[in-house]
Amino acid sequence: MKTILIVIFFLYSQVQSVEPDEILADQELENVARIIGKELRCLVCQNEDIENSNADIARDLRILVRNMLSEGKTKDEIISYIHSRYGDFVLFNPPVRFDTSLLWVLPVIFLMLLCYTFFRKKH
């Protein structure tokens, strides 16, 4: 019995926080809204997308995304609008620019240092 409960827990642990009153009637637009929501970071939770966050601002952003889709805005227009209001932090994949290059290069440098530290020959 415990094994079944554990399996069920792991299968359904990625529960989405989208409320029933937020879901669009048009299933195609709803799917686009969920894709957009996966690309936007919750400003409160920081490591969750807005689709999985229970924070009030995440709910507001989900509603904004769905309203803009209902108005006929495209995915790129919506992401661009939210990015212009909240900055690079709201994007899970920040743009590659000179001022964000450290975000992209630092993990590689850190990995190289770790490899050097752990795999160097000791005399």
mmCIF file of C-alpha atoms in Angstrom:
data_model
loop_
_atom_site.group_PDB
_atom_site.id
_atom_site.type_symbol
_atom_site.label_atom_id
_atom_site.label_comp_id
_atom_site.label_asym_id
_atom_site.label_seq_id
_atom_site.Cartn_x
_atom_site.Cartn_y
_atom_site.Cartn_z
ATOM 1 C CA MET A 1 0.000 0.000 0.000
ATOM 2 C CA LYS A 2 2.826 2.393 0.867
ATOM 3 C CA THR A 3 4.459 1.745 -2.492
ATOM 4 C CA ILE A 4 1.283 2.674 -4.336
ATOM 5 C CA LEU A 5 0.967 5.910 -2.366
ATOM 6 C CA ILE A 6 4.594 6.808 -3.056
ATOM 7 C CA VAL A 7 4.144 6.164 -6.787
ATOM 8 C CA ILE A 8 0.987 8.271 -6.852
ATOM 9 C CA PHE A 9 2.767 11.061 -4.975
ATOM 10 C CA PHE A 10 5.637 11.152 -7.471
ATOM 11 C CA LEU A 11 3.332 10.986 -10.474
ATOM 12 C CA TYR A 12 1.189 13.862 -9.290
ATOM 13 C CA SER A 13 3.755 15.952 -7.423
ATOM 14 C CA GLN A 14 3.981 18.472 -10.277
ATOM 15 C CA VAL A 15 0.563 19.943 -9.563
ATOM 16 C CA GLN A 16 -0.287 23.129 -11.372
ATOM 17 C CA SER A 17 -1.678 26.096 -9.510
ATOM 18 C CA VAL A 18 -3.958 27.322 -12.270
ATOM 19 C CA GLU A 19 -7.362 27.954 -10.745
ATOM 20 C CA PRO A 20 -10.490 26.765 -12.570
ATOM 21 C CA ASP A 21 -11.703 30.343 -13.061
ATOM 22 C CA GLU A 22 -8.449 31.183 -14.889
ATOM 23 C CA ILE A 23 -8.728 28.457 -17.545
ATOM 24 C CA LEU A 24 -9.667 29.671 -21.008
ATOM 25 C CA ALA A 25 -12.595 28.086 -22.837
ATOM 26 C CA ASP A 26 -10.528 27.779 -26.028
ATOM 27 C CA GLN A 27 -8.256 24.782 -25.420
ATOM 28 C CA GLU A 28 -5.703 25.915 -28.026
ATOM 29 C CA LEU A 29 -5.293 29.311 -26.323
ATOM 30 C CA GLU A 30 -5.106 27.594 -22.937
ATOM 31 C CA ASN A 31 -2.253 25.406 -24.190
ATOM 32 C CA VAL A 32 -0.393 28.504 -25.424
ATOM 33 C CA ALA A 33 -1.011 30.191 -22.053
ATOM 34 C CA ARG A 34 0.504 27.213 -20.251
ATOM 35 C CA ILE A 35 3.550 27.256 -22.551
ATOM 36 C CA ILE A 36 4.036 30.964 -21.864
ATOM 37 C CA GLY A 37 3.557 30.380 -18.140
ATOM 38 C CA LYS A 38 6.345 27.789 -18.137
ATOM 39 C CA GLU A 39 8.748 30.388 -19.560
ATOM 40 C CA LEU A 40 8.005 33.044 -16.927
ATOM 41 C CA ARG A 41 9.516 32.937 -13.439
ATOM 42 C CA CYS A 42 7.450 33.744 -10.379
ATOM 43 C CA LEU A 43 8.861 36.919 -8.889
ATOM 44 C CA VAL A 44 8.149 35.738 -5.343
ATOM 45 C CA CYS A 45 9.077 32.031 -5.516
ATOM 46 C CA GLN A 46 11.987 32.662 -7.904
ATOM 47 C CA ASN A 47 12.572 29.031 -8.894
ATOM 48 C CA GLU A 48 9.032 28.232 -9.947
ATOM 49 C CA ASP A 49 7.239 29.164 -13.109
ATOM 50 C CA ILE A 50 3.995 31.095 -12.827
ATOM 51 C CA GLU A 51 1.970 28.011 -13.766
ATOM 52 C CA ASN A 52 3.097 26.177 -10.618
ATOM 53 C CA SER A 53 3.242 29.049 -8.152
ATOM 54 C CA ASN A 54 0.555 29.901 -5.609
ATOM 55 C CA ALA A 55 1.808 33.472 -5.125
ATOM 56 C CA ASP A 56 -0.629 36.304 -5.797
ATOM 57 C CA ILE A 57 1.647 37.920 -8.386
ATOM 58 C CA ALA A 58 1.891 34.613 -10.259
ATOM 59 C CA ARG A 59 -1.898 34.448 -10.362
ATOM 60 C CA ASP A 60 -2.015 38.041 -11.633
ATOM 61 C CA LEU A 61 0.515 37.201 -14.351
ATOM 62 C CA ARG A 62 -1.428 34.069 -15.365
ATOM 63 C CA ILE A 63 -4.588 36.154 -15.699
ATOM 64 C CA LEU A 64 -2.688 38.846 -17.648
ATOM 65 C CA VAL A 65 -1.290 36.231 -20.054
ATOM 66 C CA ARG A 66 -4.727 34.740 -20.644
ATOM 67 C CA ASN A 67 -6.360 38.161 -21.110
ATOM 68 C CA MET A 68 -3.718 39.195 -23.633
ATOM 69 C CA LEU A 69 -4.158 35.903 -25.518
ATOM 70 C CA SER A 70 -7.920 36.501 -25.608
ATOM 71 C CA GLU A 71 -7.223 39.953 -27.091
ATOM 72 C CA GLY A 72 -5.294 38.330 -29.928
ATOM 73 C CA LYS A 73 -1.737 39.020 -28.764
ATOM 74 C CA THR A 74 0.974 36.574 -29.794
ATOM 75 C CA LYS A 75 3.286 34.624 -27.491
ATOM 76 C CA ASP A 76 6.240 36.875 -28.368
ATOM 77 C CA GLU A 77 4.224 40.053 -27.751
ATOM 78 C CA ILE A 78 3.095 38.808 -24.339
ATOM 79 C CA ILE A 79 6.551 37.714 -23.223
ATOM 80 C CA SER A 80 8.039 40.973 -24.527
ATOM 81 C CA TYR A 81 5.448 43.013 -22.619
ATOM 82 C CA ILE A 82 6.030 41.176 -19.331
ATOM 83 C CA HIS A 83 9.810 41.307 -19.863
ATOM 84 C CA SER A 84 9.640 45.081 -20.404
ATOM 85 C CA ARG A 85 7.763 45.521 -17.111
ATOM 86 C CA TYR A 86 9.708 43.119 -14.862
ATOM 87 C CA GLY A 87 13.143 42.848 -16.493
ATOM 88 C CA ASP A 88 15.362 39.876 -17.261
ATOM 89 C CA PHE A 89 14.653 38.208 -13.927
ATOM 90 C CA VAL A 90 11.142 37.204 -14.989
ATOM 91 C CA LEU A 91 12.539 35.041 -17.815
ATOM 92 C CA PHE A 92 13.869 31.553 -17.125
ATOM 93 C CA ASN A 93 16.162 31.970 -20.148
ATOM 94 C CA PRO A 94 17.583 35.486 -19.967
ATOM 95 C CA PRO A 95 18.758 36.973 -23.273
ATOM 96 C CA VAL A 96 22.427 36.684 -24.203
ATOM 97 C CA ARG A 97 23.822 40.211 -24.072
ATOM 98 C CA PHE A 98 27.005 41.793 -22.797
ATOM 99 C CA ASP A 99 25.452 42.627 -19.421
ATOM 100 C CA THR A 100 24.083 39.066 -18.982
ATOM 101 C CA SER A 101 27.144 37.258 -20.318
ATOM 102 C CA LEU A 102 28.345 36.538 -16.778
ATOM 103 C CA LEU A 103 25.155 34.517 -16.179
ATOM 104 C CA TRP A 104 26.076 32.286 -19.104
ATOM 105 C CA VAL A 105 29.864 32.070 -18.581
ATOM 106 C CA LEU A 106 30.124 31.748 -14.798
ATOM 107 C CA PRO A 107 28.660 28.193 -14.570
ATOM 108 C CA VAL A 108 31.152 26.960 -17.185
ATOM 109 C CA ILE A 109 34.070 28.555 -15.328
ATOM 110 C CA PHE A 110 32.826 27.088 -12.047
ATOM 111 C CA LEU A 111 32.561 23.621 -13.617
ATOM 112 C CA MET A 112 36.095 23.881 -15.009
ATOM 113 C CA LEU A 113 37.432 24.890 -11.585
ATOM 114 C CA LEU A 114 35.652 21.977 -9.928
ATOM 115 C CA CYS A 115 37.032 19.543 -12.489
ATOM 116 C CA TYR A 116 40.530 20.911 -11.998
ATOM 117 C CA THR A 117 40.229 20.700 -8.220
ATOM 118 C CA PHE A 118 38.924 17.132 -8.114
ATOM 119 C CA PHE A 119 40.797 15.539 -11.024
ATOM 120 C CA ARG A 120 44.279 17.051 -10.823
ATOM 121 C CA LYS A 121 47.144 14.695 -10.219
ATOM 122 C CA LYS A 122 48.505 14.791 -6.725
ATOM 123 C CA HIS A 123 52.227 14.092 -6.268
#
